[in-house]
Amino acid sequence: QVQLVESGGGSVQAGGSLRLSCAASGRTFSSYYMGWFRQGPGKEREFVAAISRSGGTTYYADSVKGRFTISRDNAKNTVYLQMNSLKPEDTAIYYCAANMRHTSVVVDHYDYWGQGTQVAVSS
């Protein structure tokens, strides 16, 4: 089991940047595949980015590819989402998630979720 806590959200203008962090508990963080998902107003939770246990494999939603970067530091039990060139449509609550099976873009494949951090991007 792993406990996840997101941080780093805030309000920025379009074109700005934010770096989200997800701090995980325990000695087994490196055993987890990690992902970032987001849920905008009136929308379903959607995939943003995923990363393998060692960080060697990453996946991105088409909507964020080239702008967002997922990374992890297993020594710090932390996964990051660097968000550049932010757009108003990136406004959402961002969640980190973990599973022990595979690198996945599917919400239902993740077993553990953080509480979310709000990102608001204004024009």
JSON list of C-alpha atoms in Angstrom, two decimals:
[
{"chain": "A", "resi": 1, "resn": "GLN", "atom": "CA", "xyz": [0.00, 0.00, 0.00]},
{"chain": "A", "resi": 2, "resn": "VAL", "atom": "CA", "xyz": [1.10, 3.55, -0.67]},
{"chain": "A", "resi": 3, "resn": "GLN", "atom": "CA", "xyz": [-0.15, 6.93, 0.50]},
{"chain": "A", "resi": 4, "resn": "LEU", "atom": "CA", "xyz": [-0.02, 9.76, -2.05]},
{"chain": "A", "resi": 5, "resn": "VAL", "atom": "CA", "xyz": [-0.11, 13.50, -1.46]},
{"chain": "A", "resi": 6, "resn": "GLU", "atom": "CA", "xyz": [-0.09, 15.98, -4.34]},
{"chain": "A", "resi": 7, "resn": "SER", "atom": "CA", "xyz": [1.18, 19.53, -4.12]},
{"chain": "A", "resi": 8, "resn": "GLY", "atom": "CA", "xyz": [2.25, 22.37, -6.36]},
{"chain": "A", "resi": 9, "resn": "GLY", "atom": "CA", "xyz": [-1.05, 23.42, -7.84]},
{"chain": "A", "resi": 10, "resn": "GLY", "atom": "CA", "xyz": [-2.08, 27.02, -8.18]},
{"chain": "A", "resi": 11, "resn": "SER", "atom": "CA", "xyz": [-3.34, 29.71, -10.48]},
{"chain": "A", "resi": 12, "resn": "VAL", "atom": "CA", "xyz": [-1.32, 30.78, -13.49]},
{"chain": "A", "resi": 13, "resn": "GLN", "atom": "CA", "xyz": [-1.86, 32.67, -16.71]},
{"chain": "A", "resi": 14, "resn": "ALA", "atom": "CA", "xyz": [-1.88, 30.93, -20.05]},
{"chain": "A", "resi": 15, "resn": "GLY", "atom": "CA", "xyz": [1.64, 30.19, -21.20]},
{"chain": "A", "resi": 16, "resn": "GLY", "atom": "CA", "xyz": [2.92, 29.79, -17.69]},
{"chain": "A", "resi": 17, "resn": "SER", "atom": "CA", "xyz": [4.37, 26.77, -15.94]},
{"chain": "A", "resi": 18, "resn": "LEU", "atom": "CA", "xyz": [3.78, 24.72, -12.83]},
{"chain": "A", "resi": 19, "resn": "ARG", "atom": "CA", "xyz": [5.45, 21.68, -11.37]},
{"chain": "A", "resi": 20, "resn": "LEU", "atom": "CA", "xyz": [3.25, 19.29, -9.48]},
{"chain": "A", "resi": 21, "resn": "SER", "atom": "CA", "xyz": [4.70, 16.89, -6.96]},
{"chain": "A", "resi": 22, "resn": "CYS", "atom": "CA", "xyz": [3.30, 13.70, -5.54]},
{"chain": "A", "resi": 23, "resn": "ALA", "atom": "CA", "xyz": [4.93, 12.47, -2.37]},
{"chain": "A", "resi": 24, "resn": "ALA", "atom": "CA", "xyz": [4.52, 8.80, -1.57]},
{"chain": "A", "resi": 25, "resn": "SER", "atom": "CA", "xyz": [4.98, 6.93, 1.65]},
{"chain": "A", "resi": 26, "resn": "GLY", "atom": "CA", "xyz": [6.82, 3.71, 2.27]},
{"chain": "A", "resi": 27, "resn": "ARG", "atom": "CA", "xyz": [9.92, 1.83, 1.17]},
{"chain": "A", "resi": 28, "resn": "THR", "atom": "CA", "xyz": [8.23, 0.26, -1.85]},
{"chain": "A", "resi": 29, "resn": "PHE", "atom": "CA", "xyz": [7.66, 3.37, -3.97]},
{"chain": "A", "resi": 30, "resn": "SER", "atom": "CA", "xyz": [9.94, 2.05, -6.70]},
{"chain": "A", "resi": 31, "resn": "SER", "atom": "CA", "xyz": [7.62, -0.96, -7.06]},
{"chain": "A", "resi": 32, "resn": "TYR", "atom": "CA", "xyz": [4.75, 1.23, -8.25]},
{"chain": "A", "resi": 33, "resn": "TYR", "atom": "CA", "xyz": [3.82, 2.36, -11.70]},
{"chain": "A", "resi": 34, "resn": "MET", "atom": "CA", "xyz": [2.65, 5.95, -11.42]},
{"chain": "A", "resi": 35, "resn": "GLY", "atom": "CA", "xyz": [0.28, 8.17, -13.30]},
{"chain": "A", "resi": 36, "resn": "TRP", "atom": "CA", "xyz": [-1.19, 11.64, -13.39]},
{"chain": "A", "resi": 37, "resn": "PHE", "atom": "CA", "xyz": [-4.85, 12.20, -14.15]},
{"chain": "A", "resi": 38, "resn": "ARG", "atom": "CA", "xyz": [-7.01, 15.28, -14.14]},
{"chain": "A", "resi": 39, "resn": "GLN", "atom": "CA", "xyz": [-10.65, 16.14, -13.82]},
{"chain": "A", "resi": 40, "resn": "GLY", "atom": "CA", "xyz": [-11.90, 19.43, -15.20]},
{"chain": "A", "resi": 41, "resn": "PRO", "atom": "CA", "xyz": [-15.20, 21.11, -14.36]},
{"chain": "A", "resi": 42, "resn": "GLY", "atom": "CA", "xyz": [-18.08, 18.95, -15.54]},
{"chain": "A", "resi": 43, "resn": "LYS", "atom": "CA", "xyz": [-15.76, 16.35, -17.04]},
{"chain": "A", "resi": 44, "resn": "GLU", "atom": "CA", "xyz": [-14.73, 12.80, -16.35]},
{"chain": "A", "resi": 45, "resn": "ARG", "atom": "CA", "xyz": [-11.34, 12.04, -14.92]},
{"chain": "A", "resi": 46, "resn": "GLU", "atom": "CA", "xyz": [-8.88, 11.68, -17.78]},
{"chain": "A", "resi": 47, "resn": "PHE", "atom": "CA", "xyz": [-5.39, 10.38, -18.31]},
{"chain": "A", "resi": 48, "resn": "VAL", "atom": "CA", "xyz": [-2.53, 12.85, -18.45]},
{"chain": "A", "resi": 49, "resn": "ALA", "atom": "CA", "xyz": [0.75, 10.96, -18.09]},
{"chain": "A", "resi": 50, "resn": "ALA", "atom": "CA", "xyz": [2.17, 7.69, -16.83]},
{"chain": "A", "resi": 51, "resn": "ILE", "atom": "CA", "xyz": [5.61, 6.42, -15.93]},
{"chain": "A", "resi": 52, "resn": "SER", "atom": "CA", "xyz": [7.13, 3.02, -15.33]},
{"chain": "A", "resi": 53, "resn": "ARG", "atom": "CA", "xyz": [8.79, 1.93, -12.12]},
{"chain": "A", "resi": 54, "resn": "SER", "atom": "CA", "xyz": [12.28, 2.98, -13.11]},
{"chain": "A", "resi": 55, "resn": "GLY", "atom": "CA", "xyz": [11.13, 5.94, -15.15]},
{"chain": "A", "resi": 56, "resn": "GLY", "atom": "CA", "xyz": [12.32, 4.45, -18.41]},
{"chain": "A", "resi": 57, "resn": "THR", "atom": "CA", "xyz": [8.91, 4.38, -20.06]},
{"chain": "A", "resi": 58, "resn": "THR", "atom": "CA", "xyz": [6.47, 7.26, -20.22]},
{"chain": "A", "resi": 59, "resn": "TYR", "atom": "CA", "xyz": [3.12, 7.87, -21.87]},
{"chain": "A", "resi": 60, "resn": "TYR", "atom": "CA", "xyz": [1.28, 11.12, -22.44]},
{"chain": "A", "resi": 61, "resn": "ALA", "atom": "CA", "xyz": [-2.16, 12.15, -23.50]},
{"chain": "A", "resi": 62, "resn": "ASP", "atom": "CA", "xyz": [-2.12, 13.78, -26.91]},
{"chain": "A", "resi": 63, "resn": "SER", "atom": "CA", "xyz": [-3.49, 16.96, -25.37]},
{"chain": "A", "resi": 64, "resn": "VAL", "atom": "CA", "xyz": [-0.38, 17.46, -23.23]},
{"chain": "A", "resi": 65, "resn": "LYS", "atom": "CA", "xyz": [2.35, 15.85, -25.31]},
{"chain": "A", "resi": 66, "resn": "GLY", "atom": "CA", "xyz": [5.24, 18.22, -25.83]},
{"chain": "A", "resi": 67, "resn": "ARG", "atom": "CA", "xyz": [4.14, 20.46, -22.97]},
{"chain": "A", "resi": 68, "resn": "PHE", "atom": "CA", "xyz": [4.09, 18.20, -19.92]},
{"chain": "A", "resi": 69, "resn": "THR", "atom": "CA", "xyz": [6.81, 15.94, -18.58]},
{"chain": "A", "resi": 70, "resn": "ILE", "atom": "CA", "xyz": [6.36, 13.21, -16.02]},
{"chain": "A", "resi": 71, "resn": "SER", "atom": "CA", "xyz": [9.35, 12.10, -13.99]},
{"chain": "A", "resi": 72, "resn": "ARG", "atom": "CA", "xyz": [10.11, 10.35, -10.76]},
{"chain": "A", "resi": 73, "resn": "ASP", "atom": "CA", "xyz": [12.79, 10.31, -8.13]},
{"chain": "A", "resi": 74, "resn": "ASN", "atom": "CA", "xyz": [12.58, 7.00, -6.35]},
{"chain": "A", "resi": 75, "resn": "ALA", "atom": "CA", "xyz": [15.15, 8.07, -3.78]},
{"chain": "A", "resi": 76, "resn": "LYS", "atom": "CA", "xyz": [12.76, 10.84, -2.77]},
{"chain": "A", "resi": 77, "resn": "ASN", "atom": "CA", "xyz": [9.59, 8.77, -3.14]},
{"chain": "A", "resi": 78, "resn": "THR", "atom": "CA", "xyz": [8.23, 11.46, -5.43]},
{"chain": "A", "resi": 79, "resn": "VAL", "atom": "CA", "xyz": [6.71, 11.69, -8.88]},
{"chain": "A", "resi": 80, "resn": "TYR", "atom": "CA", "xyz": [6.54, 15.01, -10.70]},
{"chain": "A", "resi": 81, "resn": "LEU", "atom": "CA", "xyz": [4.54, 16.58, -13.46]},
{"chain": "A", "resi": 82, "resn": "GLN", "atom": "CA", "xyz": [6.24, 19.53, -15.09]},
{"chain": "A", "resi": 83, "resn": "MET", "atom": "CA", "xyz": [3.61, 21.53, -16.94]},
{"chain": "A", "resi": 84, "resn": "ASN", "atom": "CA", "xyz": [4.75, 24.14, -19.44]},
{"chain": "A", "resi": 85, "resn": "SER", "atom": "CA", "xyz": [2.87, 26.31, -21.92]},
{"chain": "A", "resi": 86, "resn": "LEU", "atom": "CA", "xyz": [-0.27, 25.93, -19.89]},
{"chain": "A", "resi": 87, "resn": "LYS", "atom": "CA", "xyz": [-3.62, 26.51, -21.54]},
{"chain": "A", "resi": 88, "resn": "PRO", "atom": "CA", "xyz": [-7.01, 27.33, -20.04]},
{"chain": "A", "resi": 89, "resn": "GLU", "atom": "CA", "xyz": [-8.20, 23.86, -20.98]},
{"chain": "A", "resi": 90, "resn": "ASP", "atom": "CA", "xyz": [-5.58, 22.45, -18.59]},
{"chain": "A", "resi": 91, "resn": "THR", "atom": "CA", "xyz": [-7.65, 23.79, -15.71]},
{"chain": "A", "resi": 92, "resn": "ALA", "atom": "CA", "xyz": [-8.55, 20.82, -13.54]},
{"chain": "A", "resi": 93, "resn": "ILE", "atom": "CA", "xyz": [-7.91, 19.01, -10.34]},
{"chain": "A", "resi": 94, "resn": "TYR", "atom": "CA", "xyz": [-4.80, 16.93, -10.87]},
{"chain": "A", "resi": 95, "resn": "TYR", "atom": "CA", "xyz": [-4.43, 13.56, -9.19]},
{"chain": "A", "resi": 96, "resn": "CYS", "atom": "CA", "xyz": [-1.50, 11.23, -8.92]},
{"chain": "A", "resi": 97, "resn": "ALA", "atom": "CA", "xyz": [-2.16, 7.51, -8.81]},
{"chain": "A", "resi": 98, "resn": "ALA", "atom": "CA", "xyz": [-0.28, 4.26, -8.32]},
{"chain": "A", "resi": 99, "resn": "ASN", "atom": "CA", "xyz": [-0.59, 0.63, -9.29]},
{"chain": "A", "resi": 100, "resn": "MET", "atom": "CA", "xyz": [1.70, -2.38, -9.09]},
{"chain": "A", "resi": 101, "resn": "ARG", "atom": "CA", "xyz": [0.81, -4.06, -12.37]},
{"chain": "A", "resi": 102, "resn": "HIS", "atom": "CA", "xyz": [1.82, -1.94, -15.35]},
{"chain": "A", "resi": 103, "resn": "THR", "atom": "CA", "xyz": [2.29, 1.46, -16.89]},
{"chain": "A", "resi": 104, "resn": "SER", "atom": "CA", "xyz": [-1.27, 2.36, -17.80]},
{"chain": "A", "resi": 105, "resn": "VAL", "atom": "CA", "xyz": [-3.38, 5.15, -19.25]},
{"chain": "A", "resi": 106, "resn": "VAL", "atom": "CA", "xyz": [-6.58, 3.71, -17.79]},
{"chain": "A", "resi": 107, "resn": "VAL", "atom": "CA", "xyz": [-8.13, 5.25, -14.70]},
{"chain": "A", "resi": 108, "resn": "ASP", "atom": "CA", "xyz": [-9.54, 1.95, -13.47]},
{"chain": "A", "resi": 109, "resn": "HIS", "atom": "CA", "xyz": [-6.14, 0.27, -13.52]},
{"chain": "A", "resi": 110, "resn": "TYR", "atom": "CA", "xyz": [-4.92, 2.41, -10.63]},
{"chain": "A", "resi": 111, "resn": "ASP", "atom": "CA", "xyz": [-5.48, 1.36, -7.05]},
{"chain": "A", "resi": 112, "resn": "TYR", "atom": "CA", "xyz": [-4.20, 4.29, -5.02]},
{"chain": "A", "resi": 113, "resn": "TRP", "atom": "CA", "xyz": [-4.99, 7.95, -5.43]},
{"chain": "A", "resi": 114, "resn": "GLY", "atom": "CA", "xyz": [-3.94, 11.22, -3.91]},
{"chain": "A", "resi": 115, "resn": "GLN", "atom": "CA", "xyz": [-6.34, 13.90, -2.78]},
{"chain": "A", "resi": 116, "resn": "GLY", "atom": "CA", "xyz": [-5.75, 16.10, -5.81]},
{"chain": "A", "resi": 117, "resn": "THR", "atom": "CA", "xyz": [-4.34, 19.57, -6.33]},
{"chain": "A", "resi": 118, "resn": "GLN", "atom": "CA", "xyz": [-6.10, 22.36, -8.18]},
{"chain": "A", "resi": 119, "resn": "VAL", "atom": "CA", "xyz": [-4.61, 23.91, -11.30]},
{"chain": "A", "resi": 120, "resn": "ALA", "atom": "CA", "xyz": [-6.32, 26.98, -12.72]},
{"chain": "A", "resi": 121, "resn": "VAL", "atom": "CA", "xyz": [-5.10, 28.54, -15.95]},
{"chain": "A", "resi": 122, "resn": "SER", "atom": "CA", "xyz": [-6.53, 31.89, -16.97]},
{"chain": "A", "resi": 123, "resn": "SER", "atom": "CA", "xyz": [-6.46, 33.62, -20.34]}
]
